[in-house]
Tab-separated table of C-alpha atoms and ligand atoms in Angstrom:
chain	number	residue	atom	x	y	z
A	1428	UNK	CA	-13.510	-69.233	33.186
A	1429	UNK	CA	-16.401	-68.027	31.015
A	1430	UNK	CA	-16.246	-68.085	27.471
A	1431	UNK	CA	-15.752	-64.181	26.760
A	1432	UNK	CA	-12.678	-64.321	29.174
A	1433	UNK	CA	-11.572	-66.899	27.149
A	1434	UNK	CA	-11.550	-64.739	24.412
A	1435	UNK	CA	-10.142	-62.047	25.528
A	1436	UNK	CA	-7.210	-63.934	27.074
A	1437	UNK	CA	-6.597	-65.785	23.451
A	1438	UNK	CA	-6.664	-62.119	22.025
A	1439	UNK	CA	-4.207	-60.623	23.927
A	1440	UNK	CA	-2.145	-63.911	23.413
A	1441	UNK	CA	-2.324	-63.679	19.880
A	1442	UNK	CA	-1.136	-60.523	20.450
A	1443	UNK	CA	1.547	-60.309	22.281
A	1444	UNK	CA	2.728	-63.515	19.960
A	1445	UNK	CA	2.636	-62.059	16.567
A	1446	UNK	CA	4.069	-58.248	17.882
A	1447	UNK	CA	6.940	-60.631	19.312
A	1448	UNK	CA	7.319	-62.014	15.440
A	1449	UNK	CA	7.076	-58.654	13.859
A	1450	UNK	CA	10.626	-57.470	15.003
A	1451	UNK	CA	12.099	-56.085	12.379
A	1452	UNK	CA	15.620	-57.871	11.191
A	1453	UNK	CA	17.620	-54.839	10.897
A	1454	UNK	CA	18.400	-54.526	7.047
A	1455	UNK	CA	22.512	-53.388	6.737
A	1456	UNK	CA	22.491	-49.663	5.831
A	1457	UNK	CA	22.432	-48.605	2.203
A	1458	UNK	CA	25.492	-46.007	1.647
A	1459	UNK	CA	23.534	-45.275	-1.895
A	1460	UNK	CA	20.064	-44.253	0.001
A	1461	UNK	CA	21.131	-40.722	1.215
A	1462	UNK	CA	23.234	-40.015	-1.901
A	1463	UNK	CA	20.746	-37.802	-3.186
A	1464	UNK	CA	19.049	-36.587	-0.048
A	1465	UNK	CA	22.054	-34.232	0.508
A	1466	UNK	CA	24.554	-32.316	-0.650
A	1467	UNK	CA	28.394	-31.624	0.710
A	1468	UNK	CA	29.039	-28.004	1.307
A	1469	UNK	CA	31.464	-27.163	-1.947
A	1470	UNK	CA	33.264	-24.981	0.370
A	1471	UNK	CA	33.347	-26.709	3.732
A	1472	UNK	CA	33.419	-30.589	3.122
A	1473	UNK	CA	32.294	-30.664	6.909
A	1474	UNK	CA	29.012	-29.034	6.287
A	1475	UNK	CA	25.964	-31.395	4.852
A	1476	UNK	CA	23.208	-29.662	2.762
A	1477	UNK	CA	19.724	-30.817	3.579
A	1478	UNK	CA	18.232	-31.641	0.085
A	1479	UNK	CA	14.069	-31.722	-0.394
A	1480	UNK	CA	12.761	-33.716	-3.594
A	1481	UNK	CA	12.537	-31.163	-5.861
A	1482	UNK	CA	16.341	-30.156	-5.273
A	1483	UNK	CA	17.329	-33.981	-4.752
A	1484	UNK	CA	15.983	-34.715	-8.442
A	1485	UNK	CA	18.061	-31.172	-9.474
A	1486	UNK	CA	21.249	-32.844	-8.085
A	1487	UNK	CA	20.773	-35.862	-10.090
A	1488	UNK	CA	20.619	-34.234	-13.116
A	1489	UNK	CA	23.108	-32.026	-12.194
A	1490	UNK	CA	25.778	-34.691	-11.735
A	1491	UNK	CA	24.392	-36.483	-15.310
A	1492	UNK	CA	24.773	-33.250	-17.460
A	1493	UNK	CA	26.605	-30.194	-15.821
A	1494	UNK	CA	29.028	-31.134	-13.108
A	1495	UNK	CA	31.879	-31.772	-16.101
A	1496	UNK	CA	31.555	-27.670	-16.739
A	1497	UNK	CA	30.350	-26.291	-13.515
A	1498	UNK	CA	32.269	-27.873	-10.568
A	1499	UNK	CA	36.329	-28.402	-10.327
A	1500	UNK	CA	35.783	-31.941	-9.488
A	1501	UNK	CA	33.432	-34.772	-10.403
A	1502	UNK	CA	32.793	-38.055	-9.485
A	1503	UNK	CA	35.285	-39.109	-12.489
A	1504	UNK	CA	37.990	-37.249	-11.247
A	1505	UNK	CA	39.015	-33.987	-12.910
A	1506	UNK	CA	36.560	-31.257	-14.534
A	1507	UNK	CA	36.664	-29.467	-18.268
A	1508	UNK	CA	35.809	-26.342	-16.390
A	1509	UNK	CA	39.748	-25.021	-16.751
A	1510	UNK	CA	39.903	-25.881	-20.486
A	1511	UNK	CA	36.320	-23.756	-20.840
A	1512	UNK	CA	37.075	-19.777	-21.973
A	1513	UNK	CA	35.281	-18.047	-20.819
A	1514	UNK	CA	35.221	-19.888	-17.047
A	1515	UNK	CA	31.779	-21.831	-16.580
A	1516	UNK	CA	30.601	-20.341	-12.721
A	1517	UNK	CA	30.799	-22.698	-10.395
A	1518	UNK	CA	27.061	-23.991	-9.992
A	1519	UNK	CA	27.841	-23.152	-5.821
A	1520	UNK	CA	28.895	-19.242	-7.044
A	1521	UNK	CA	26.175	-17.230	-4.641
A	1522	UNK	CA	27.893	-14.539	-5.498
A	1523	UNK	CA	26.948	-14.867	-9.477
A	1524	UNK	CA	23.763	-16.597	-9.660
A	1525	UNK	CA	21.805	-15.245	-6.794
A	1526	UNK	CA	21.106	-11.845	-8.737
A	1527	UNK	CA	20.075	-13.875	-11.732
A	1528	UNK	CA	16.215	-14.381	-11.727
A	1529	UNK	CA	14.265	-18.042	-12.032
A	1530	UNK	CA	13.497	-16.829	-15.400
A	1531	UNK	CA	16.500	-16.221	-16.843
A	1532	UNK	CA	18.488	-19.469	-15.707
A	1533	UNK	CA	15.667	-21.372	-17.104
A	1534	UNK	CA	15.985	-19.596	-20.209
A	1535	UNK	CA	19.908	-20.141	-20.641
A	1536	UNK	CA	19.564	-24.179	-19.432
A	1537	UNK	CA	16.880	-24.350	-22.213
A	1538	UNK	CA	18.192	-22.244	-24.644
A	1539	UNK	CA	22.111	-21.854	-23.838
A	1540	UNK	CA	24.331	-19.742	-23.862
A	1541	UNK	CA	24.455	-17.818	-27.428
A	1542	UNK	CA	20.464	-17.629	-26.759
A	1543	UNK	CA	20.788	-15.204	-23.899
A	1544	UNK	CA	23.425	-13.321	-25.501
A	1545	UNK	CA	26.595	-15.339	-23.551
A	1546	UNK	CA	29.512	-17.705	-24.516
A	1547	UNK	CA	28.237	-20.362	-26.711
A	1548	UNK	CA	30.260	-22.762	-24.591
A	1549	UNK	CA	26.737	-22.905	-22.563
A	1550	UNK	CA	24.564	-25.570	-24.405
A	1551	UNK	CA	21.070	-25.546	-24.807
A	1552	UNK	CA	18.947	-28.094	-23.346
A	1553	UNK	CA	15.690	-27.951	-24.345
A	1554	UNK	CA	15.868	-30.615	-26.696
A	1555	UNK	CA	16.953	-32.931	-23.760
A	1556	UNK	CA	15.351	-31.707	-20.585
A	1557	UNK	CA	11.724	-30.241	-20.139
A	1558	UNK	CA	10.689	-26.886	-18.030
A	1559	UNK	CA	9.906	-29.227	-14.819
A	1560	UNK	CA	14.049	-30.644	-15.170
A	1561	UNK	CA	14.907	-27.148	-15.517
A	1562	UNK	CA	13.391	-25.689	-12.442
A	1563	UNK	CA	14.606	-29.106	-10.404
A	1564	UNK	CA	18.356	-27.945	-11.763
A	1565	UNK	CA	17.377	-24.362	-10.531
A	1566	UNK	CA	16.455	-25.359	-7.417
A	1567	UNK	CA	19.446	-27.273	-6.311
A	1568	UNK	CA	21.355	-24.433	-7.672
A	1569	UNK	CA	19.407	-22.193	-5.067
A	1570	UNK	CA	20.149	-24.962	-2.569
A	1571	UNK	CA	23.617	-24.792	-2.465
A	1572	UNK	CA	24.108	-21.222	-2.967
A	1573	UNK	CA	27.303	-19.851	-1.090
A	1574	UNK	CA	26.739	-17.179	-0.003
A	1575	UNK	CA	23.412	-18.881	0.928
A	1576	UNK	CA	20.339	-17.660	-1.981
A	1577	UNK	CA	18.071	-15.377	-0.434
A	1578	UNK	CA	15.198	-15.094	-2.632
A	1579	UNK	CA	14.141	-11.273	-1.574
A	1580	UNK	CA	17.666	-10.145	-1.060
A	1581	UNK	CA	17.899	-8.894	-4.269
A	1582	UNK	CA	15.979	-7.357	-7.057
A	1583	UNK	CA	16.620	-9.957	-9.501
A	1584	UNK	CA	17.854	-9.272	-12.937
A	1585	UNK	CA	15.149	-9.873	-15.643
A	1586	UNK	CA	17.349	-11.252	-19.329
A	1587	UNK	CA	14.465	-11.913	-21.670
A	1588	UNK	CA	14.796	-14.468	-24.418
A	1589	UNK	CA	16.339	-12.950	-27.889
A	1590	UNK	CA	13.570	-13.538	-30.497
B	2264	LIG	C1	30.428	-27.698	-22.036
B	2264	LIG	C2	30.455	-27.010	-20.768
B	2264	LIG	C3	29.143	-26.707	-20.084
B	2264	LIG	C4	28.166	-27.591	-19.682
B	2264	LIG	C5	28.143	-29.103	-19.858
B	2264	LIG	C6	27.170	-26.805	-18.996
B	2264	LIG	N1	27.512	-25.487	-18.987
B	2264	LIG	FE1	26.499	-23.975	-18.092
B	2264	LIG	N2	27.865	-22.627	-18.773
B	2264	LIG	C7	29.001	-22.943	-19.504
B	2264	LIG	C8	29.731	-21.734	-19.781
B	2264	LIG	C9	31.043	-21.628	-20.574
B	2264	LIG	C10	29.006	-20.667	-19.209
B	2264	LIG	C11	29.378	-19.177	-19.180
B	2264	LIG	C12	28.789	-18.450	-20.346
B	2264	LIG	C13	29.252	-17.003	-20.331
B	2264	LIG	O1	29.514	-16.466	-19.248
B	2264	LIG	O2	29.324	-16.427	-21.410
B	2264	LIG	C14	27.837	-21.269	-18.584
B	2264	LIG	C15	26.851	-20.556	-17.920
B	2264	LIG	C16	25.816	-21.113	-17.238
B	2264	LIG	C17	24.842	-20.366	-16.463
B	2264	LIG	C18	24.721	-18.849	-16.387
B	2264	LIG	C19	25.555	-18.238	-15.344
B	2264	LIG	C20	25.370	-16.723	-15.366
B	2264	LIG	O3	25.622	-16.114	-14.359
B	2264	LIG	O4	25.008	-16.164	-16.407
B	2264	LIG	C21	24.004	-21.276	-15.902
B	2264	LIG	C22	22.823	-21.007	-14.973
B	2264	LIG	C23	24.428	-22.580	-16.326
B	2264	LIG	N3	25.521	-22.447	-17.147
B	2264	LIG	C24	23.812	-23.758	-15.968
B	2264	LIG	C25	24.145	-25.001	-16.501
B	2264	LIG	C26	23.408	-26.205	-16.206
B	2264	LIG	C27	22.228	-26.291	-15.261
B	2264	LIG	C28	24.006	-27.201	-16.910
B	2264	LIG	C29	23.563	-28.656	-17.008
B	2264	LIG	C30	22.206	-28.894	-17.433
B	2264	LIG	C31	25.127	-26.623	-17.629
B	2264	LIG	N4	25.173	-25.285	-17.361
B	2264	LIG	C32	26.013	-27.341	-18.424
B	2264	LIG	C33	29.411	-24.206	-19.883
B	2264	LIG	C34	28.714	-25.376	-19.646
């Protein structure tokens, strides 16, 4: 045997060896790592929404800051939205929010509610989240639009600030 297919032969050895070591050890599954990645269906619990980063990062701060107005349930058991007047839309209400513009849902998460002329009951957050939370919240809202957000289907309302 000549040197090179000596080589050769101790290459593909030292191959096959160390691709035989790298198996992976299969890690259990982490129920936590797709918590964010999507979203139940609010109105059909069979249904799983898809959710990118942008609307991922939305969700979390959804479930930190609005889900005690804006959904009927939340992770700690019951909601505040029945003991809100007037009735905070559910954050899932297509039917509400897909006529309201980018713009203007930024403008009443920053500013809330008495800002844009609506129930007070609405609290600002500007002092807590910045314009990239904002449009994260607004995008999850988008994402689990029912009836499903179509950004052309609509002209969408423009509410400017009050100055
Ligand atoms: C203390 C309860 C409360 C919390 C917490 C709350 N909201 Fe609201 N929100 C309201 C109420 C009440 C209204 C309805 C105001 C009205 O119609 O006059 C409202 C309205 C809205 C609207 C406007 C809906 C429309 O069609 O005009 C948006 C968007 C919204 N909230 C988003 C959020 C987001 C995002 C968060 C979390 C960052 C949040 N809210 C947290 C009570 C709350």
């Amino acid at each position: 045997m000549n040197a090179r297919l000596a080589l050769v032969m101790a290459c593909l050895f030292a191959l096959t060896a160390t691709s035989a070591c790298r198996k992976k050890s299969a890690a259990p599954p982490d129920p936590l790592r797709r918590a964010y990645d999507v979203e139940t269906d609010w109105n059909d619990p069979q249904k799983m929404i898809p959710l990118n980063y942008q609307e991922a990062q939305g969700k979390r701060l959804f479930y930190a800051d609005c889900v005690w107005c804006h959904a009927d349930s939340t992770p700690a058991g019951p909601s505040n939205r029945s003991n809100v007047t007037p009735a905070p839309p559910l954050m899932n209400d297509g039917a509400t929010l897909n006529g309201e513009s980018d713009e203007y849902l930024r403008n009443i998460i920053m500013l809330g509610g008495s800002a844009m002329g609506k129930s007070a009951m609405m609290p600002p957050y500007g002092q807590t989240i910045g314009e990239k939370e904002a449009n994260q919240l607004i995008a999850y809202i988008r994402a689990i639009a029912q009836p499903p957000y179509q950004p052309s289907a609509k002209p969408q309302s423009g509410y400017p600030a009050k100055q």
